[in-house]
PDB file of C-alpha atoms in Angstrom:
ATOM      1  CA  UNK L   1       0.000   0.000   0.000  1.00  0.00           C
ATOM      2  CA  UNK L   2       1.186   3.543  -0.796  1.00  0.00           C
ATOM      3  CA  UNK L   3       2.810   5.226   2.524  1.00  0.00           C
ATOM      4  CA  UNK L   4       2.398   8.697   3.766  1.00  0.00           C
ATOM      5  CA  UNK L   5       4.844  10.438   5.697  1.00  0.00           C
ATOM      6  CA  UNK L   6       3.401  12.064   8.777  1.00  0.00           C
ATOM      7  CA  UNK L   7       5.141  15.688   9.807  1.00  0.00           C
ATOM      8  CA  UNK L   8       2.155  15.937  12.809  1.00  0.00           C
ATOM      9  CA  UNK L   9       3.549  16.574  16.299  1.00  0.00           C
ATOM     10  CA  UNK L  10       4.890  13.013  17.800  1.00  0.00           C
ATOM     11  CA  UNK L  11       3.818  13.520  20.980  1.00  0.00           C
ATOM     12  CA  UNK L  12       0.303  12.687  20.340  1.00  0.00           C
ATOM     13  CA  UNK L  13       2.362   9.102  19.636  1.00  0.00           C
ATOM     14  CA  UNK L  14       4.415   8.875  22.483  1.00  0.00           C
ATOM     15  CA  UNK L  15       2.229   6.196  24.584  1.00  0.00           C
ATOM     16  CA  UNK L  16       0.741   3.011  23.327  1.00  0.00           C
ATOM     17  CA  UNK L  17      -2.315   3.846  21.697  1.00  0.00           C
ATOM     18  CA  UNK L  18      -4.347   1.299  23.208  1.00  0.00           C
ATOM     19  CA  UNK L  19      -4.009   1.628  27.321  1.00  0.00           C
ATOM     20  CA  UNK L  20      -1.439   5.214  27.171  1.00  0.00           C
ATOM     21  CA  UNK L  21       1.353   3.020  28.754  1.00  0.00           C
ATOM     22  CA  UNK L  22       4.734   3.612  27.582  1.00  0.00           C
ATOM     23  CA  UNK L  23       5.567   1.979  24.763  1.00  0.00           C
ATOM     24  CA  UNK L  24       7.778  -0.481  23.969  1.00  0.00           C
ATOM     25  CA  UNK L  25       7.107  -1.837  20.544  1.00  0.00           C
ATOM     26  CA  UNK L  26       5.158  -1.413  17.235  1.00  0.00           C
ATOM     27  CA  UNK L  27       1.817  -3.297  16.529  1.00  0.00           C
ATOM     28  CA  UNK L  28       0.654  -3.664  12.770  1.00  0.00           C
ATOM     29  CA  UNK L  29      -2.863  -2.123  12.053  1.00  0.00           C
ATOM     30  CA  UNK L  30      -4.235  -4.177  10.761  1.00  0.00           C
ATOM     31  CA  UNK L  31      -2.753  -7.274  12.295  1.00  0.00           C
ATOM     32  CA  UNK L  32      -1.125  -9.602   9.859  1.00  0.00           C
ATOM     33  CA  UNK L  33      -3.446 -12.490  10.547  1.00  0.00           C
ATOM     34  CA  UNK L  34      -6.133 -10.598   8.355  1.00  0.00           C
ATOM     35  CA  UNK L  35      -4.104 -10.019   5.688  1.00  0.00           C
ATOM     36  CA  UNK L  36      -2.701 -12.934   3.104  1.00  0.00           C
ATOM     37  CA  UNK L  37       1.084 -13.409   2.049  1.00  0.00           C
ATOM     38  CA  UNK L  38       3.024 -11.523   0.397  1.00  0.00           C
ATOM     39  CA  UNK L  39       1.805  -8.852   3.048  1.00  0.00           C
ATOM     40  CA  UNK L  40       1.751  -5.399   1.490  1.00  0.00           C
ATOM     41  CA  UNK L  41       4.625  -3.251   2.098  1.00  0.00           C
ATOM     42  CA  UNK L  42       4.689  -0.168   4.232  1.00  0.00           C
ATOM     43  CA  UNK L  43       1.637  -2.356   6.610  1.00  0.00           C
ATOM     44  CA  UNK L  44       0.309   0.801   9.236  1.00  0.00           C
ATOM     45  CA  UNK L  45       1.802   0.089  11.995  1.00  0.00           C
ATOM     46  CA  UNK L  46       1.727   2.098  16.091  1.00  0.00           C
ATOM     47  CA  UNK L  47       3.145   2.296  19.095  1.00  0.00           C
ATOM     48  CA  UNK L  48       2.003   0.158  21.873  1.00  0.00           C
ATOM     49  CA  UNK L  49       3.498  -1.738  25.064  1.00  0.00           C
ATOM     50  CA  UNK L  50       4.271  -5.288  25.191  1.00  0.00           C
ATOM     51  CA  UNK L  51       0.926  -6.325  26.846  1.00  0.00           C
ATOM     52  CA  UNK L  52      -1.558  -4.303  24.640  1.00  0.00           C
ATOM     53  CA  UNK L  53       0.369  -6.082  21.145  1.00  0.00           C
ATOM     54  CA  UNK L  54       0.409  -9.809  22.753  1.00  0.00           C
ATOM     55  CA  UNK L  55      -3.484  -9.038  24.594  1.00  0.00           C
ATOM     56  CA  UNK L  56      -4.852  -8.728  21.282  1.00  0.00           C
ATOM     57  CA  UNK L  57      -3.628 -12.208  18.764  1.00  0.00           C
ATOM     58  CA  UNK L  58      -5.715 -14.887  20.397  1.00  0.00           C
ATOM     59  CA  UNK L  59      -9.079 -12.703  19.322  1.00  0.00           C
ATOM     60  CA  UNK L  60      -7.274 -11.580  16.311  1.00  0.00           C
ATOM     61  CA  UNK L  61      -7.195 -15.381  15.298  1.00  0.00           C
ATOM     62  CA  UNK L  62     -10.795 -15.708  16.242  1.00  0.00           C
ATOM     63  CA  UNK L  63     -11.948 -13.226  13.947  1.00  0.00           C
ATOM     64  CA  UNK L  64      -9.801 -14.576  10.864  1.00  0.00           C
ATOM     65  CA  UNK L  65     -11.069 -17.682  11.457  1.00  0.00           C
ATOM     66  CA  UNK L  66     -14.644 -16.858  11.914  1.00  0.00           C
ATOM     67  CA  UNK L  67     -14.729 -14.674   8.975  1.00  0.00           C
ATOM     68  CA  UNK L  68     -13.379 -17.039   6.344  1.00  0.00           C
ATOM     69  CA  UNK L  69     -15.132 -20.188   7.854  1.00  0.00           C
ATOM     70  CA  UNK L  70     -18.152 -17.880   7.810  1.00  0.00           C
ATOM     71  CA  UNK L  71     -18.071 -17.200   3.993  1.00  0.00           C
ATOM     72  CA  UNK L  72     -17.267 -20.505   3.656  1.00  0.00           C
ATOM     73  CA  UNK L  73     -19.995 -22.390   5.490  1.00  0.00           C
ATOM     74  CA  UNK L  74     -17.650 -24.351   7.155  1.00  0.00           C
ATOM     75  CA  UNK L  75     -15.012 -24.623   9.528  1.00  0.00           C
ATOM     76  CA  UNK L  76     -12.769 -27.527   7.535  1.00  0.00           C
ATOM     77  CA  UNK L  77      -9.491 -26.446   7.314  1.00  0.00           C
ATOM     78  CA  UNK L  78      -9.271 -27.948   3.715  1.00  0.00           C
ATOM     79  CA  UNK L  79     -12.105 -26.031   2.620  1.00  0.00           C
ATOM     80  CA  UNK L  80     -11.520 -22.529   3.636  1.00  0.00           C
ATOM     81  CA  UNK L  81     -10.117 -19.775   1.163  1.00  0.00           C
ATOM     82  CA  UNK L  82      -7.077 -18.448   3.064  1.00  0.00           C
ATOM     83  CA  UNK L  83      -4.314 -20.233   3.583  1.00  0.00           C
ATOM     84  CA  UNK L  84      -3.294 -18.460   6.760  1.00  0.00           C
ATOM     85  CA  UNK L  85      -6.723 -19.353   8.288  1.00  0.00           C
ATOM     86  CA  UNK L  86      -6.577 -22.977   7.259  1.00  0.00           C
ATOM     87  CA  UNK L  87      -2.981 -23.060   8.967  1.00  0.00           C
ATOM     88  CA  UNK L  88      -4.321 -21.790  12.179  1.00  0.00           C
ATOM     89  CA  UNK L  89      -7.894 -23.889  12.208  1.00  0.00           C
ATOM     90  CA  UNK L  90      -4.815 -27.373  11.855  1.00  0.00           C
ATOM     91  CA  UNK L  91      -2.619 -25.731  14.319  1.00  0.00           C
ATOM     92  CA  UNK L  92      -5.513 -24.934  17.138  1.00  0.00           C
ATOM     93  CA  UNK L  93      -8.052 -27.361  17.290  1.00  0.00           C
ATOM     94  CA  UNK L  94      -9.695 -25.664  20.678  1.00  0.00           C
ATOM     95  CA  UNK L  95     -10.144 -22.825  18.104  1.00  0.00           C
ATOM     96  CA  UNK L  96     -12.028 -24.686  15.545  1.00  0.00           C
ATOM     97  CA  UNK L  97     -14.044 -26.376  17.762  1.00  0.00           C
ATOM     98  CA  UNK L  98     -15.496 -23.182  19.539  1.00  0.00           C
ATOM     99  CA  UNK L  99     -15.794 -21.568  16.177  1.00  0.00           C
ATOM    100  CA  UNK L 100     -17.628 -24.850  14.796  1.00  0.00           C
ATOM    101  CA  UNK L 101     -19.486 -24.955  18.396  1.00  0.00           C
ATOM    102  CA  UNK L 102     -21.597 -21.884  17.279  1.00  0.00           C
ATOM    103  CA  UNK L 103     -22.956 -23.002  14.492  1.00  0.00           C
ATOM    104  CA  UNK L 104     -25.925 -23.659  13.452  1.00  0.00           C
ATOM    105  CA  UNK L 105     -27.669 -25.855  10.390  1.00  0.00           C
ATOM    106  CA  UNK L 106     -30.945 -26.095   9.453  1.00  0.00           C
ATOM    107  CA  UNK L 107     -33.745 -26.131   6.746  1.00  0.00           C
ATOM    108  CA  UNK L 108     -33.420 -22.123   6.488  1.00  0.00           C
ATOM    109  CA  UNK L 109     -29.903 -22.000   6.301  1.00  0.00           C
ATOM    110  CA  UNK L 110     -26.763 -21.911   8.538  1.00  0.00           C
ATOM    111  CA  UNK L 111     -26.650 -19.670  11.460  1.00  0.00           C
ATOM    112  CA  UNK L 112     -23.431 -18.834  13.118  1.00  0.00           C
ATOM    113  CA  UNK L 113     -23.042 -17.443  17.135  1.00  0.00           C
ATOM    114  CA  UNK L 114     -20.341 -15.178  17.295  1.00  0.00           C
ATOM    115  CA  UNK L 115     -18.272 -14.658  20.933  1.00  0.00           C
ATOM    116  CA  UNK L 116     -19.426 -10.630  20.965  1.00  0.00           C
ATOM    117  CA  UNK L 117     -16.762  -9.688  23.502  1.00  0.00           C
ATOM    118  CA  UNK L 118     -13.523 -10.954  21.178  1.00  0.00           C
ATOM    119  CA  UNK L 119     -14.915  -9.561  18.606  1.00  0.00           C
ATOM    120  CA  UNK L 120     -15.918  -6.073  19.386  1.00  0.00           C
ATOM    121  CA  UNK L 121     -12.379  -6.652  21.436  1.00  0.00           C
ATOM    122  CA  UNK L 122     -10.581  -7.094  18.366  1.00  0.00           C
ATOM    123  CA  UNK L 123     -13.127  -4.067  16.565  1.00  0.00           C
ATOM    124  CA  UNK L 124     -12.172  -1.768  18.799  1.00  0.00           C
ATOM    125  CA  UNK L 125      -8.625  -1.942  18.661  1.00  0.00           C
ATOM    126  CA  UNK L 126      -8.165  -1.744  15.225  1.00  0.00           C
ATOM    127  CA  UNK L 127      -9.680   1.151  15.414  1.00  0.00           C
ATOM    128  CA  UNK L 128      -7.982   2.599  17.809  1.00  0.00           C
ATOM    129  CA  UNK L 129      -5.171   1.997  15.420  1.00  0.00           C
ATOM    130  CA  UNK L 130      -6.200   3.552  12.287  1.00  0.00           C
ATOM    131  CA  UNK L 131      -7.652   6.613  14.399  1.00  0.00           C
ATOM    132  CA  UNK L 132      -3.402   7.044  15.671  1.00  0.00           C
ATOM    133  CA  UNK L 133      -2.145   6.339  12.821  1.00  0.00           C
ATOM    134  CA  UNK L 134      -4.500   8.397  10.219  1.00  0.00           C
ATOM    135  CA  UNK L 135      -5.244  11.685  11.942  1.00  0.00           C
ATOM    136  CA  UNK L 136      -2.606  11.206  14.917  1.00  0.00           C
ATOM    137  CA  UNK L 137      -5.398  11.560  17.532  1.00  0.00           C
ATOM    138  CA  UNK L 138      -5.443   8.136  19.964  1.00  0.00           C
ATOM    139  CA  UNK L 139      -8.999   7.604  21.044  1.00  0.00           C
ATOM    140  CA  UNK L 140      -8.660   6.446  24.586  1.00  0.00           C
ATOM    141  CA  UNK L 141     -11.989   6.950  25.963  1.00  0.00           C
ATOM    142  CA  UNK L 142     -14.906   4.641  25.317  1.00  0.00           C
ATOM    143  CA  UNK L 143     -16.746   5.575  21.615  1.00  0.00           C
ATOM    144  CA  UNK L 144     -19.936   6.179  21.898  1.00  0.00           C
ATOM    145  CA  UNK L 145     -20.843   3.726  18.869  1.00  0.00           C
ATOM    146  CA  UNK L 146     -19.386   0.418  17.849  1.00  0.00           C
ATOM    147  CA  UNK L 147     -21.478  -2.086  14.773  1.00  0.00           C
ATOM    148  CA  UNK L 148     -20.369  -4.388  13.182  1.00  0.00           C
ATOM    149  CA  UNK L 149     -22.715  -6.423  10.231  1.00  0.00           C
ATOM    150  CA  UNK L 150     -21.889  -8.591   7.457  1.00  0.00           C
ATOM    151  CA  UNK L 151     -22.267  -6.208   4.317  1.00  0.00           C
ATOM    152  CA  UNK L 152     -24.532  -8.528   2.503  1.00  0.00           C
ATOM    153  CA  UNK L 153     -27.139  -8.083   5.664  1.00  0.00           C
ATOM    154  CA  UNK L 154     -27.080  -4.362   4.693  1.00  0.00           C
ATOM    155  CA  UNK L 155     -29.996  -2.829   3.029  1.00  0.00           C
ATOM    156  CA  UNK L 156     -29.215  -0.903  -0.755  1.00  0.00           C
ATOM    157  CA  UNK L 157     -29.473   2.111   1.234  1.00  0.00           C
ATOM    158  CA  UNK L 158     -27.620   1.178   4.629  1.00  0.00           C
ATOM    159  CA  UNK L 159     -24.813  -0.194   2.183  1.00  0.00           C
ATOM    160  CA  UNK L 160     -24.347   3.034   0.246  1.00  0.00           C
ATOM    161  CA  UNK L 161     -24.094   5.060   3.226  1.00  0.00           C
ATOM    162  CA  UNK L 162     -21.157   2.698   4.477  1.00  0.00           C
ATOM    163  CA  UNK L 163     -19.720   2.837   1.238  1.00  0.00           C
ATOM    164  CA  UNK L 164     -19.679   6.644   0.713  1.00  0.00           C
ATOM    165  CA  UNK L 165     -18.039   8.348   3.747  1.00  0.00           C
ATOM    166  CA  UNK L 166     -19.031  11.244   5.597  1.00  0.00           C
ATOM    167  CA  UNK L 167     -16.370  13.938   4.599  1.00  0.00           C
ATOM    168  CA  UNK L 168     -15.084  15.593   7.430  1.00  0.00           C
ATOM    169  CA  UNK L 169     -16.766  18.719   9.142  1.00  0.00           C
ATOM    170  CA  UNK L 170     -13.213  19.539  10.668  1.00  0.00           C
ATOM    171  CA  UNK L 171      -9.671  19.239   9.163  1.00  0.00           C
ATOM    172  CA  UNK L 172      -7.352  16.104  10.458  1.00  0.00           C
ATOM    173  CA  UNK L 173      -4.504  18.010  12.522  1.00  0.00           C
ATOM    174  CA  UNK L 174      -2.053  19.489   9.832  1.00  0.00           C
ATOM    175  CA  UNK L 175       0.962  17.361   8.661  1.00  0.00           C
ATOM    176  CA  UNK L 176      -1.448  13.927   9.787  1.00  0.00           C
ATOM    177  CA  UNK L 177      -1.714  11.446   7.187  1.00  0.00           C
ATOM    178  CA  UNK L 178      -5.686  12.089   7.010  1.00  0.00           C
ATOM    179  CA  UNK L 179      -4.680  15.290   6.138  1.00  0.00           C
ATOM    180  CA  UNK L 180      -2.533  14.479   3.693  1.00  0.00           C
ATOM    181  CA  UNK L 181      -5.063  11.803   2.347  1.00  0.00           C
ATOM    182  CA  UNK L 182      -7.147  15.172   2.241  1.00  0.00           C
ATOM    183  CA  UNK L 183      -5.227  17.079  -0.086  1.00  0.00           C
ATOM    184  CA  UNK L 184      -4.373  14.460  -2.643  1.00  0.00           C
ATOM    185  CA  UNK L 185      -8.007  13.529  -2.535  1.00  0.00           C
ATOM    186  CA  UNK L 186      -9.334  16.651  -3.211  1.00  0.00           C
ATOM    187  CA  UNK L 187     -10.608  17.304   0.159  1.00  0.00           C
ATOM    188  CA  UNK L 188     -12.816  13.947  -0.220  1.00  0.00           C
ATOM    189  CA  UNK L 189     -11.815  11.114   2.362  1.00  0.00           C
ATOM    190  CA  UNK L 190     -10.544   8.000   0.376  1.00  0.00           C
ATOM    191  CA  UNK L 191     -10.626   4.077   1.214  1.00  0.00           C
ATOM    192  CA  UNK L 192      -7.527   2.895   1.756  1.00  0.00           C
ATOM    193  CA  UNK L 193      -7.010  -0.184   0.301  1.00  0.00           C
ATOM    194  CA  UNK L 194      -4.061  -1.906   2.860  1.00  0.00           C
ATOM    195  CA  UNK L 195      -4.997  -5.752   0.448  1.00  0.00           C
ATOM    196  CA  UNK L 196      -7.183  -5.419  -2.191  1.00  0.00           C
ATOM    197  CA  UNK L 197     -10.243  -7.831  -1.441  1.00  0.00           C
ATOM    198  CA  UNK L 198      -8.596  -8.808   1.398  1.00  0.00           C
ATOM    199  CA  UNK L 199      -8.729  -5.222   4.302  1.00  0.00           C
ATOM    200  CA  UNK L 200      -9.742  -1.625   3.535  1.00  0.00           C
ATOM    201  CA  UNK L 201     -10.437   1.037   5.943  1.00  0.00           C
ATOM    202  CA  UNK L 202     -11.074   4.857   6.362  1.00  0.00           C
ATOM    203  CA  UNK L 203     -10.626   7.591   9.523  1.00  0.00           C
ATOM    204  CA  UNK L 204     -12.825  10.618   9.423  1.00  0.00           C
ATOM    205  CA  UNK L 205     -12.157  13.786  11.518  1.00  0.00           C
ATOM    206  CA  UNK L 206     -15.580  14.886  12.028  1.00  0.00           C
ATOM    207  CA  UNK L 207     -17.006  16.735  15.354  1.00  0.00           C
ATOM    208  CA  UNK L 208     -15.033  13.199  17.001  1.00  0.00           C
ATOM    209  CA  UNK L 209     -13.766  11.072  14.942  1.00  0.00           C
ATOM    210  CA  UNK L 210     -15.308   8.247  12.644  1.00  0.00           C
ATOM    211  CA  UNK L 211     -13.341   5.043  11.892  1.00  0.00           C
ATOM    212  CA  UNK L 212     -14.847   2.226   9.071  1.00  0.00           C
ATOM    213  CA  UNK L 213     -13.256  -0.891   7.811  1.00  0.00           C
ATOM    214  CA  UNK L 214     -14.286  -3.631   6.224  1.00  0.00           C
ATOM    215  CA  UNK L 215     -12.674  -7.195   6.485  1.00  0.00           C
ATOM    216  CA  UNK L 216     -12.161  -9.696   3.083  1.00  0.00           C
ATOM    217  CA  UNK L 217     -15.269  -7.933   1.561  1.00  0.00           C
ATOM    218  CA  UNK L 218     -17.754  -9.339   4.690  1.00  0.00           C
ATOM    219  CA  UNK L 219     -17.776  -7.651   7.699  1.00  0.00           C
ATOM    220  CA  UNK L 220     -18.104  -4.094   8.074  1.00  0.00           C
ATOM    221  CA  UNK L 221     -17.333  -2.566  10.872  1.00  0.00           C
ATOM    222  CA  UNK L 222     -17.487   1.361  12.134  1.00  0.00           C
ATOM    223  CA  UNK L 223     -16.499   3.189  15.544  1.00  0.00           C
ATOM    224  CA  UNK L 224     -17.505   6.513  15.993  1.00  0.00           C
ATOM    225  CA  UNK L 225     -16.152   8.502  19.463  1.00  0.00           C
ATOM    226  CA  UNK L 226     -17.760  12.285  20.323  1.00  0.00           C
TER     227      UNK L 226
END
């Protein structure tokens, strides 16, 4: 993916960006385990401490997993579509199982129950993330909205309101990527597109700050803080 340099003041990223510990290493946004080899070069990456980065993996994992055995219909390790998930599903049988545990088959169609708390864990942080790393304003407090739906659950008009972002009623802070983004843009906010098919996301400085991404072309996900 195509890099920006910031030129934003650095103190805004001088604690982890999860918890505001000091930091002591740099976490990928998004995490690898979404993403498919060859990773893209240049992957986001932000400052974070040593328990925030190894906190996060195990529900990292979950989601990859339940994602691709979700638009597969299955949780067989042959049958899913990335080879990263099908590695983990042979590697971690406790994690296929609870993944197959929640699903559901019947006459109507499969059903699928999710573990809520990994995954809005999981949401959240990556949001988090992209908020840093975009407009170089961490969002430590609790938003005040977190969804996350499969886009083909979307109505037309739901889906074209994802799809088209709200342009910001505020500039990013001057020098941030998003501001950057901005000006090449033509003051329109842009998808970024980190894998093509695979993980695209957005950051919009608004009266808080907006944050959408949407995972291999499924699940969409937005955080919005005040």
């Amino acid at each position: 993916m195509r890099q920006i340099q910031p030129f934003s003041d650095e103190r805004q990223l001088a604690r982890c960006v999860y918890c505001g510990g000091l930091p002591s290493t740099r976490d990928h946004v998004p995490s690898r385990v979404l993403l498919d080899q060859p990773f893209p070069e240049n992957l986001p990456n932000v400052p974070a401490c040593e328990a925030c980065n190894a906190s996060f993996s195990l529900d990292e994992e979950y989601v990859a997993c339940l994602v691709d055995c979700v638009i597969v219909g299955s949780t067989d390790p042959s049958a899913v579509h990335r080879d990263n998930v099908s590695r983990i599903l042979r590697a971690r049988p406790s994690l296929r199982f609870l993944t197959d545990e929640g699903k559901t088959t019947t006459a109507s169609g499969t059903t699928w129950r999710i573990a809520n708390d990994r995954v809005g864990n999981v949401v959240l942080k990556l949001a988090r993330g992209h908020a840093a790393f975009e407009l170089n304003e961490p969002q430590f407090a609790d938003p005040v909205s977190v969804s996350c739906l499969p886009l083909g659950t979307l109505s037309e008009g739901a889906r074209a309101n994802f799809e088209e972002l709200p342009q910001p009623s505020v500039f990013p802070e001057v020098g941030s990527r998003g501001m950057s983004r901005l000006v090449v843009g033509g003051l329109r906010t842009q998808w970024v597109d980190v894998q093509p098919g695979r993980y695209r996301y957005a950051a919009i400085a608004t009266d808080g700050v907006v944050v959408r991404f949407v995972l291999s072309e499924y699940l969409a996900c937005e955080v919005i803080w005040d």
